[in-house]
Amino acid sequence: MKVPCLLLCVATVIMGLASAVPFSSLSKLPAFSFFGNQDNIIGNRMGYSFITNIPSCISGAGYTPASILLAVSTSAAVPGVSNTDAIKSLLNDSRAQVYYAGQFNTVPCRVSRDVVQVSSKAADNSFTLTTVLGYQVGSEVCTSVKGLYCNQVLEPGTPYRVNFFILDASNVIRAYTDWSDIVTTLNVTNNAQLDSGLSRRSGGMVVITVLLSIALFMLVPALIATLVVGREKSPLP
């Protein structure tokens, strides 16, 4: 009799975690800039994905923020959902219009970090400097995902909205950020068609390249002349 009881207890816990949470019972975080990286990185919006900021610090009233669920809406309109039960996992409902793309740990308020990172090492490899960029929405093929959620590759030229749900240490949703403004993926299917933003920098890069080339051509003859003069002035053995 112990085994059926254990199974019943586990089923009860799972059903409790899966129960709907009305938005009205959640705290709403202040206005958040979801796409503040527009001028800071190349490829913020691609044909099949885009990058959104994540909260660098969350202070919970009466609870400790532990993780964040990222929800995605595939419509330009604000999703008409009033509880978390309306947000699906694509692994359970492949046609879901509003779905969870992934879950990751929150950041202590004394630290700033993210999931998508750029790291640079010191010349002597003594340390690594990590720069936070954001969370990439649209990076997975659902048939290859083994977790709870699928961060599905997005459709080109399609509007999306995102929302962050804050969970406590018991994996209970306690707050949310509300839905973002619309972000539309680029209407391209070939990376060669993407405007990476380098065109804005090309003029300055050309000038720098020319100056370095001129400096190199001036240094080489000067070095040769220095060697010749040095030989002429050196005393004969």
Short mmCIF file of C-alpha atoms in Angstrom, two decimals:
data_model
loop_
_atom_site.label_atom_id
_atom_site.label_comp_id
_atom_site.label_asym_id
_atom_site.label_seq_id
_atom_site.Cartn_x
_atom_site.Cartn_y
_atom_site.Cartn_z
CA MET A 1 0.00 0.00 0.00
CA LYS A 2 2.96 2.30 0.41
CA VAL A 3 3.71 2.42 -3.31
CA PRO A 4 0.22 3.62 -4.40
CA CYS A 5 0.29 6.19 -1.62
CA LEU A 6 3.67 7.44 -2.79
CA LEU A 7 2.45 7.69 -6.38
CA LEU A 8 -0.64 9.56 -5.23
CA CYS A 9 1.48 12.03 -3.27
CA VAL A 10 3.78 12.64 -6.23
CA ALA A 11 0.79 13.14 -8.54
CA THR A 12 -0.71 15.61 -6.08
CA VAL A 13 2.52 17.64 -5.97
CA ILE A 14 2.77 17.69 -9.77
CA MET A 15 -0.84 18.82 -10.11
CA GLY A 16 -0.20 21.53 -7.55
CA LEU A 17 2.79 22.86 -9.47
CA ALA A 18 0.81 22.79 -12.74
CA SER A 19 -2.22 24.65 -11.38
CA ALA A 20 -3.06 28.00 -12.92
CA VAL A 21 -1.84 31.16 -11.23
CA PRO A 22 -4.00 34.24 -11.98
CA PHE A 23 -2.04 37.34 -12.95
CA SER A 24 -4.07 39.31 -10.42
CA SER A 25 -2.36 37.41 -7.60
CA LEU A 26 1.12 38.20 -8.90
CA SER A 27 3.24 41.28 -8.36
CA LYS A 28 3.95 43.31 -11.47
CA LEU A 29 7.52 44.53 -11.82
CA PRO A 30 8.16 48.14 -12.92
CA ALA A 31 8.47 49.01 -16.62
CA PHE A 32 11.36 47.09 -18.12
CA SER A 33 13.44 47.77 -21.25
CA PHE A 34 13.33 44.42 -23.05
CA PHE A 35 15.33 45.50 -26.09
CA GLY A 36 17.88 47.95 -24.74
CA ASN A 37 20.76 46.33 -26.63
CA GLN A 38 19.80 47.71 -30.03
CA ASP A 39 22.89 49.94 -30.30
CA ASN A 40 25.28 47.81 -28.26
CA ILE A 41 25.53 44.53 -30.16
CA ILE A 42 25.48 43.22 -33.70
CA GLY A 43 22.62 40.91 -34.59
CA ASN A 44 20.13 41.94 -31.93
CA ARG A 45 17.43 40.94 -34.42
CA MET A 46 18.02 38.11 -36.87
CA GLY A 47 15.75 36.23 -39.23
CA TYR A 48 15.14 33.37 -36.80
CA SER A 49 15.87 34.89 -33.40
CA PHE A 50 16.29 38.07 -31.38
CA ILE A 51 17.99 39.04 -28.12
CA THR A 52 16.23 40.58 -25.16
CA ASN A 53 17.65 42.05 -21.98
CA ILE A 54 17.04 40.21 -18.73
CA PRO A 55 16.53 41.80 -15.32
CA SER A 56 19.96 42.31 -13.76
CA CYS A 57 18.51 42.63 -10.26
CA ILE A 58 15.12 41.69 -8.80
CA SER A 59 14.07 42.48 -5.24
CA GLY A 60 11.23 40.32 -3.96
CA ALA A 61 8.84 41.45 -1.25
CA GLY A 62 8.42 38.50 1.09
CA TYR A 63 10.26 36.00 -1.09
CA THR A 64 13.65 35.40 -2.65
CA PRO A 65 13.66 35.52 -6.49
CA ALA A 66 15.34 32.32 -7.64
CA SER A 67 14.62 31.84 -11.35
CA ILE A 68 12.95 33.43 -14.35
CA LEU A 69 10.61 31.89 -16.91
CA LEU A 70 10.59 33.60 -20.30
CA ALA A 71 7.24 33.55 -22.08
CA VAL A 72 6.87 34.31 -25.80
CA SER A 73 3.77 35.38 -27.70
CA THR A 74 3.61 34.82 -31.44
CA SER A 75 1.12 37.64 -32.00
CA ALA A 76 1.53 41.38 -32.40
CA ALA A 77 -1.47 41.89 -30.13
CA VAL A 78 -1.07 41.76 -26.37
CA PRO A 79 -1.95 38.19 -25.36
CA GLY A 80 -5.39 37.95 -23.83
CA VAL A 81 -4.34 35.54 -21.11
CA SER A 82 -5.21 36.08 -17.47
CA ASN A 83 -3.46 33.15 -15.82
CA THR A 84 -0.29 31.11 -16.26
CA ASP A 85 -2.24 28.01 -17.29
CA ALA A 86 -2.78 29.64 -20.71
CA ILE A 87 0.98 29.63 -21.33
CA LYS A 88 2.09 26.26 -22.71
CA SER A 89 5.28 24.38 -23.43
CA LEU A 90 5.86 23.69 -27.11
CA LEU A 91 6.93 20.19 -26.13
CA ASN A 92 3.35 19.56 -24.99
CA ASP A 93 1.51 21.78 -27.49
CA SER A 94 3.45 22.46 -30.68
CA ARG A 95 0.79 24.94 -31.88
CA ALA A 96 0.76 27.09 -28.75
CA GLN A 97 0.52 30.81 -29.53
CA VAL A 98 1.89 31.72 -26.10
CA TYR A 99 4.63 29.49 -24.72
CA TYR A 100 7.52 29.28 -22.27
CA ALA A 101 10.87 29.43 -24.06
CA GLY A 102 13.14 28.65 -21.12
CA GLN A 103 13.99 29.06 -17.45
CA PHE A 104 17.21 30.39 -15.93
CA ASN A 105 18.47 31.56 -12.55
CA THR A 106 18.01 35.14 -11.39
CA VAL A 107 20.96 37.37 -10.62
CA PRO A 108 21.93 38.59 -7.15
CA CYS A 109 21.57 42.35 -6.97
CA ARG A 110 25.31 42.75 -6.43
CA VAL A 111 26.09 41.00 -9.74
CA SER A 112 25.11 41.52 -13.36
CA ARG A 113 25.02 38.60 -15.79
CA ASP A 114 22.96 36.74 -18.38
CA VAL A 115 22.70 33.62 -20.43
CA VAL A 116 24.17 34.86 -23.71
CA GLN A 117 27.71 36.02 -22.88
CA VAL A 118 30.87 37.28 -24.53
CA SER A 119 34.10 36.42 -22.74
CA SER A 120 37.59 37.83 -23.27
CA LYS A 121 40.71 36.48 -21.59
CA ALA A 122 43.69 38.41 -20.34
CA ALA A 123 46.90 38.03 -22.34
CA ASP A 124 48.38 35.81 -19.62
CA ASN A 125 45.08 33.93 -19.09
CA SER A 126 45.00 35.12 -15.48
CA PHE A 127 41.33 36.11 -15.68
CA THR A 128 38.28 36.12 -17.94
CA LEU A 129 36.07 39.19 -18.36
CA THR A 130 32.44 38.32 -19.10
CA THR A 131 30.08 40.83 -20.69
CA VAL A 132 26.34 40.31 -20.46
CA LEU A 133 24.38 40.67 -23.69
CA GLY A 134 20.96 39.15 -23.17
CA TYR A 135 18.75 36.12 -23.65
CA GLN A 136 18.47 34.78 -27.19
CA VAL A 137 14.87 33.97 -28.07
CA GLY A 138 14.73 31.40 -30.86
CA SER A 139 17.71 29.07 -30.63
CA GLU A 140 16.41 25.49 -30.44
CA VAL A 141 14.82 22.79 -32.57
CA CYS A 142 12.10 21.21 -30.45
CA THR A 143 12.77 17.67 -31.65
CA SER A 144 16.24 17.90 -30.12
CA VAL A 145 15.22 19.37 -26.75
CA LYS A 146 15.16 17.17 -23.64
CA GLY A 147 14.18 19.74 -21.00
CA LEU A 148 10.79 21.10 -19.98
CA TYR A 149 10.65 23.94 -22.50
CA CYS A 150 11.63 24.57 -26.10
CA ASN A 151 13.12 27.90 -27.19
CA GLN A 152 11.84 27.38 -30.71
CA VAL A 153 13.52 28.92 -33.76
CA LEU A 154 11.37 31.88 -34.82
CA GLU A 155 9.78 32.79 -38.14
CA PRO A 156 11.36 35.55 -40.30
CA GLY A 157 9.43 38.81 -40.59
CA THR A 158 7.15 37.90 -37.67
CA PRO A 159 6.15 40.04 -34.64
CA TYR A 160 6.67 38.71 -31.13
CA ARG A 161 6.25 39.82 -27.53
CA VAL A 162 7.99 38.49 -24.43
CA ASN A 163 7.29 38.43 -20.71
CA PHE A 164 9.34 37.42 -17.67
CA PHE A 165 7.81 35.44 -14.80
CA ILE A 166 9.73 35.42 -11.53
CA LEU A 167 9.80 32.22 -9.46
CA ASP A 168 10.85 31.75 -5.84
CA ALA A 169 13.05 28.99 -4.43
CA SER A 170 10.05 26.62 -4.36
CA ASN A 171 9.50 27.12 -8.10
CA VAL A 172 6.32 29.09 -7.48
CA ILE A 173 5.56 32.04 -9.78
CA ARG A 174 5.44 35.23 -7.70
CA ALA A 175 5.76 38.16 -10.14
CA TYR A 176 5.89 39.12 -13.81
CA THR A 177 7.08 42.01 -15.99
CA ASP A 178 4.06 42.34 -18.29
CA TRP A 179 4.33 41.94 -22.05
CA SER A 180 6.98 43.78 -24.00
CA ASP A 181 6.55 46.02 -27.00
CA ILE A 182 6.58 44.28 -30.36
CA VAL A 183 9.87 43.02 -31.72
CA THR A 184 9.84 41.77 -35.31
CA THR A 185 12.39 39.35 -36.69
CA LEU A 186 14.14 40.38 -39.90
CA ASN A 187 12.47 39.23 -43.08
CA VAL A 188 15.48 37.31 -44.36
CA THR A 189 16.23 33.62 -44.65
CA ASN A 190 19.89 33.92 -45.66
CA ASN A 191 22.50 35.29 -43.27
CA ALA A 192 24.32 36.87 -46.21
CA GLN A 193 21.37 39.25 -46.59
CA LEU A 194 21.66 40.56 -43.04
CA ASP A 195 22.81 44.10 -42.39
CA SER A 196 25.18 43.40 -39.54
CA GLY A 197 25.67 47.07 -38.79
CA LEU A 198 29.28 47.08 -39.97
CA SER A 199 28.45 49.49 -42.79
CA ARG A 200 28.17 52.28 -40.23
CA ARG A 201 31.70 51.53 -39.10
CA SER A 202 33.26 50.82 -42.50
CA GLY A 203 34.44 54.39 -43.13
CA GLY A 204 36.39 54.62 -39.91
CA MET A 205 37.84 51.15 -40.39
CA VAL A 206 39.07 52.06 -43.88
CA VAL A 207 40.80 55.19 -42.54
CA ILE A 208 42.49 53.24 -39.76
CA THR A 209 43.62 50.56 -42.21
CA VAL A 210 45.10 53.15 -44.58
CA LEU A 211 46.96 54.91 -41.77
CA LEU A 212 48.40 51.64 -40.48
CA SER A 213 49.50 50.67 -44.00
CA ILE A 214 51.24 54.03 -44.50
CA ALA A 215 52.96 53.72 -41.14
CA LEU A 216 54.16 50.22 -42.03
CA PHE A 217 55.60 51.34 -45.37
CA MET A 218 57.42 54.20 -43.63
CA LEU A 219 58.84 52.00 -40.89
CA VAL A 220 60.28 49.35 -43.20
CA PRO A 221 62.60 51.74 -45.18
CA ALA A 222 63.56 53.48 -41.94
CA LEU A 223 64.54 50.15 -40.40
CA ILE A 224 66.62 49.21 -43.45
CA ALA A 225 68.37 52.59 -43.43
CA THR A 226 69.13 52.24 -39.72
CA LEU A 227 70.70 48.82 -40.28
CA VAL A 228 72.84 50.12 -43.19
CA VAL A 229 74.09 53.15 -41.24
CA GLY A 230 74.82 50.98 -38.25
CA ARG A 231 77.00 48.67 -40.34
CA GLU A 232 78.91 51.58 -41.88
CA LYS A 233 79.70 53.09 -38.47
CA SER A 234 80.68 49.81 -36.83
CA PRO A 235 84.52 49.51 -36.39
CA LEU A 236 86.33 47.03 -38.56
CA PRO A 237 87.67 43.94 -36.71
#
